[in-house]
CSV table of C-alpha atoms and ligand atoms in Angstrom, one decimal:
chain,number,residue,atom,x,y,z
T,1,UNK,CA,-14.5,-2.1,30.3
T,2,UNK,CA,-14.8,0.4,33.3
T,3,UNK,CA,-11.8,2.6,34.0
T,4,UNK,CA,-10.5,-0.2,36.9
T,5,UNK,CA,-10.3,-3.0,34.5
T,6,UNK,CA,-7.6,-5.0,35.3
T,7,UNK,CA,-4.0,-5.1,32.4
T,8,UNK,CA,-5.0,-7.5,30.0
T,9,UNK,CA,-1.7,-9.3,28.5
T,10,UNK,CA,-3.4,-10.5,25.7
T,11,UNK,CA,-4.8,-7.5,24.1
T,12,UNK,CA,-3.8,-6.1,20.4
T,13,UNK,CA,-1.4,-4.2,21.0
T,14,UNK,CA,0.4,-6.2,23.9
T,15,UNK,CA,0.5,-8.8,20.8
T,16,UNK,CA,1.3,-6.4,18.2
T,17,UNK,CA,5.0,-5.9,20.7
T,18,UNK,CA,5.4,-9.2,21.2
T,19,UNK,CA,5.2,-9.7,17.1
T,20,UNK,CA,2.5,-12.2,17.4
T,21,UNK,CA,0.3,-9.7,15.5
T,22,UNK,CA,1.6,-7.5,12.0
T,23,UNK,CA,1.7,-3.6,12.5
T,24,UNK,CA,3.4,-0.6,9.9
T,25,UNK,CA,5.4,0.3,12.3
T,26,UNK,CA,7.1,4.0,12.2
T,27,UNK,CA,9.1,4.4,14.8
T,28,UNK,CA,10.2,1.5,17.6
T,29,UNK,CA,12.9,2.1,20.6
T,30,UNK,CA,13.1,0.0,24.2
T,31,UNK,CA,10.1,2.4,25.4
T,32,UNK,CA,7.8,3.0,22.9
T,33,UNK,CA,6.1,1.8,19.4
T,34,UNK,CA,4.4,3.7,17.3
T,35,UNK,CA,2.5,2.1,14.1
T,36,UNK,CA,-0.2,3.0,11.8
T,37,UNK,CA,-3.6,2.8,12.8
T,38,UNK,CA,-5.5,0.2,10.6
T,39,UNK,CA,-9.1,2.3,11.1
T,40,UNK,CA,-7.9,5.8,10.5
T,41,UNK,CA,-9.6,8.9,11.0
T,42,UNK,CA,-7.4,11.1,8.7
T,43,UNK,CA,-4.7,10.3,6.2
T,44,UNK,CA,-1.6,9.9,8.4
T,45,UNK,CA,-3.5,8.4,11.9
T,46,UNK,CA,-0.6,7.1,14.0
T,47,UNK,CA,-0.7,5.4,17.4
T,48,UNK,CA,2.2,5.9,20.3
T,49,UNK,CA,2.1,2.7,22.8
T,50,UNK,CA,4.6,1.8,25.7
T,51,UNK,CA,6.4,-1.3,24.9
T,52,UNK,CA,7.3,-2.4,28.8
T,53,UNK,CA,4.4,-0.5,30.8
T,54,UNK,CA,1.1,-3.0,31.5
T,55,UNK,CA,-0.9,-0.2,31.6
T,56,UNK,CA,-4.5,-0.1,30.4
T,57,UNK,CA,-4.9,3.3,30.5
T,58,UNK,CA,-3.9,7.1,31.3
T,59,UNK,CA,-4.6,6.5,35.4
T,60,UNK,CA,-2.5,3.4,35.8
T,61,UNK,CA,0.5,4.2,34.1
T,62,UNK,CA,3.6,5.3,35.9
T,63,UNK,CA,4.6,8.9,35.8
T,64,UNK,CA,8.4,8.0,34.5
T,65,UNK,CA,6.4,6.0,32.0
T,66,UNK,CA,4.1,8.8,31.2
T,67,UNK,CA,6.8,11.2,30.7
T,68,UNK,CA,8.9,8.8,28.1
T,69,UNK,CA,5.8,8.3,26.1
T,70,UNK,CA,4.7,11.9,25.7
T,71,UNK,CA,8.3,12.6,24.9
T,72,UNK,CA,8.1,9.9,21.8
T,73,UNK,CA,4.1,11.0,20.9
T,74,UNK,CA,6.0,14.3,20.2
T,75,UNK,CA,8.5,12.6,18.3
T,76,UNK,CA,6.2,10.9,16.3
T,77,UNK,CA,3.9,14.2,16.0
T,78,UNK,CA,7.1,16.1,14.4
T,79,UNK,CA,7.6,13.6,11.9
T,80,UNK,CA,3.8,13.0,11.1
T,81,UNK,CA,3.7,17.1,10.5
T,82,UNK,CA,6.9,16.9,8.3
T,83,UNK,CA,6.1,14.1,6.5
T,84,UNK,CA,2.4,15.0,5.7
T,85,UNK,CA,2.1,18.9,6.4
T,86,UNK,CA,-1.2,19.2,7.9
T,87,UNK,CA,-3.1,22.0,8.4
T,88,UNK,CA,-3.6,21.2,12.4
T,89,UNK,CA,-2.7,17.9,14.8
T,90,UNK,CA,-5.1,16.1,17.3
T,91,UNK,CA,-3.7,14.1,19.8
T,92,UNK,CA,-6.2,12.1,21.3
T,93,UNK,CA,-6.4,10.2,24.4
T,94,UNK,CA,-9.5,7.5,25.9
T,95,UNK,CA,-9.7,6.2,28.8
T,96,UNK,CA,-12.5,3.5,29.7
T,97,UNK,CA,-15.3,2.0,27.1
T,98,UNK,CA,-17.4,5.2,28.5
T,99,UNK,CA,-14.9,7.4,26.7
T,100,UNK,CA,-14.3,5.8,23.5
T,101,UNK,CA,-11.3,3.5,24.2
T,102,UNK,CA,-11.6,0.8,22.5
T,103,UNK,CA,-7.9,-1.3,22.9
T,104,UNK,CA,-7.5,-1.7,26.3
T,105,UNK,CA,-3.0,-0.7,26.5
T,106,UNK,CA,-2.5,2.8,27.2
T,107,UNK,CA,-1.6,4.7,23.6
T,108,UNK,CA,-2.0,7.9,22.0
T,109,UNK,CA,-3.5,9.0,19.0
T,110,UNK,CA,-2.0,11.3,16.4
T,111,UNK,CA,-4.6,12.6,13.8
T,112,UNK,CA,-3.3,14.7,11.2
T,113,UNK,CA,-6.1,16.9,10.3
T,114,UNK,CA,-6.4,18.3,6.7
T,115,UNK,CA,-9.1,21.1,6.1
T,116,UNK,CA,-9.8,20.0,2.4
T,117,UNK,CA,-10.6,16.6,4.1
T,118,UNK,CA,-12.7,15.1,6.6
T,119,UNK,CA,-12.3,12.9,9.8
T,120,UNK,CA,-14.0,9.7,10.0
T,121,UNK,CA,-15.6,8.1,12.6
T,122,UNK,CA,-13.5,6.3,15.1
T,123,UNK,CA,-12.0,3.1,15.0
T,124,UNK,CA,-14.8,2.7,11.4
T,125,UNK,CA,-13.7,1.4,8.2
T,126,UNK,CA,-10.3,0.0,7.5
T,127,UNK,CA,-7.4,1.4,5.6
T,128,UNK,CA,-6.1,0.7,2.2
T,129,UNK,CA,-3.0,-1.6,3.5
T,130,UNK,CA,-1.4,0.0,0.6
T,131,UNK,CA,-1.8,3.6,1.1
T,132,UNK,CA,-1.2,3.0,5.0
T,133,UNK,CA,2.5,1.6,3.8
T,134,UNK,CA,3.1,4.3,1.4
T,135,UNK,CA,2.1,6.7,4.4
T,136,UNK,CA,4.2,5.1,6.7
T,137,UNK,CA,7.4,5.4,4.8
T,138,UNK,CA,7.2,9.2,4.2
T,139,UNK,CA,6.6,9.6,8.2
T,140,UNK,CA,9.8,7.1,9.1
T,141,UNK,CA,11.7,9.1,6.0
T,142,UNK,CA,10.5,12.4,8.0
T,143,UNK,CA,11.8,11.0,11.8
T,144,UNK,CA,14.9,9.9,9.8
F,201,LIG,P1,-9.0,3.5,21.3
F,201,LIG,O1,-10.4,3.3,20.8
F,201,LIG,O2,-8.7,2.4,22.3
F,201,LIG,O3,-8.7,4.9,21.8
F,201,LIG,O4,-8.0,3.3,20.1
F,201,LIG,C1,-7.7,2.1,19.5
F,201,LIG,C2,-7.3,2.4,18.1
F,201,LIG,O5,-6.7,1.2,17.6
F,201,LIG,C3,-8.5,2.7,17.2
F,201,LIG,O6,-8.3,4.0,16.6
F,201,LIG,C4,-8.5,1.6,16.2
F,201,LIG,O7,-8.8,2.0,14.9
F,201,LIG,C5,-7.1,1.0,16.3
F,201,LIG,N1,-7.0,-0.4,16.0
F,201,LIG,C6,-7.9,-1.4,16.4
F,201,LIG,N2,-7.4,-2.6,16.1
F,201,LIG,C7,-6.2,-2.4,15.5
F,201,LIG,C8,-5.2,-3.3,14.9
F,201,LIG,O8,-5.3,-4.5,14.9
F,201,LIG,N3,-4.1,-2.7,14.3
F,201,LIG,C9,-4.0,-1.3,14.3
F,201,LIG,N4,-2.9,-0.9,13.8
F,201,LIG,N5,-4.9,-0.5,14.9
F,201,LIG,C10,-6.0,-1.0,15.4
């Protein structure tokens, strides 16, 4: 997937908006979703898509777009920092197979980083469904 590929309709998360696939949803408006992800890195690892822009990545998106979802990835970032109290926040960004990006709808990444615990590899081994939902209701508690 080259950074050119063209919006694909059917991908993950354009089926994780339209329902047709389960997320842990945190936080959800007209703009934006944001939902644990099921591979995390750290303990809290939360994704930030736009729900109405078909945008594969970072290069195709609309500005307005852009600036509504950076506005909600720091929305979500506040409450992933109150909820879990890390010792540091990654955002993270890929665009293109090249770079890492794996699901091909713009999103963000928030990775809580803890320094008594380690990141994983990207998108590796799946989450405890459990633990994800546990997580996920102290970081909607946090965005209240
Ligand atoms: P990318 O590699 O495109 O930057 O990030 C995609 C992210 O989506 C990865 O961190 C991966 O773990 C996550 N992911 C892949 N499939 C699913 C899924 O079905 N549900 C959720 N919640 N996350 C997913």
């Amino acid at each position: 997937m080259s950074l050119d590929t063209a919006y694909d309709p059917d991908n993950i998360f354009a089926r994780i908006i339209r329902g047709e696939l389960p997320a842990i949803s945190v936080y959800d408006d007209d703009d934006a979703l944001a939902f644990m992800d099921i591979f995390p890195q750290t303990r809290g690892h939360t994704l930030v898509i736009p729900k109405k822009a078909r945008a594969t990545n970072f290069f195709d998106a609309d500005v307005a777009d852009l600036s509504v979802l950076i506005a909600r990835v720091q929305h979500v970032a506040r409450g992933v920092r109150k909820a879990l109290k890390p010792d540091g926040v990654r955002l993270a960004q890929f665009n293109g197979a090249a770079a890492g990006q794996t699901v091909f709808h713009l999103h963000f990444h928030i990775i809580p980083v803890f320094e008594s615990e380690g990141l994983k590899r990207h998108a590796g081994e799946k989450a405890d469904m459990a633990e994800l939902e546990a997580l996920a209701g102290r970081i909607r508690a946090a965005l209240g």
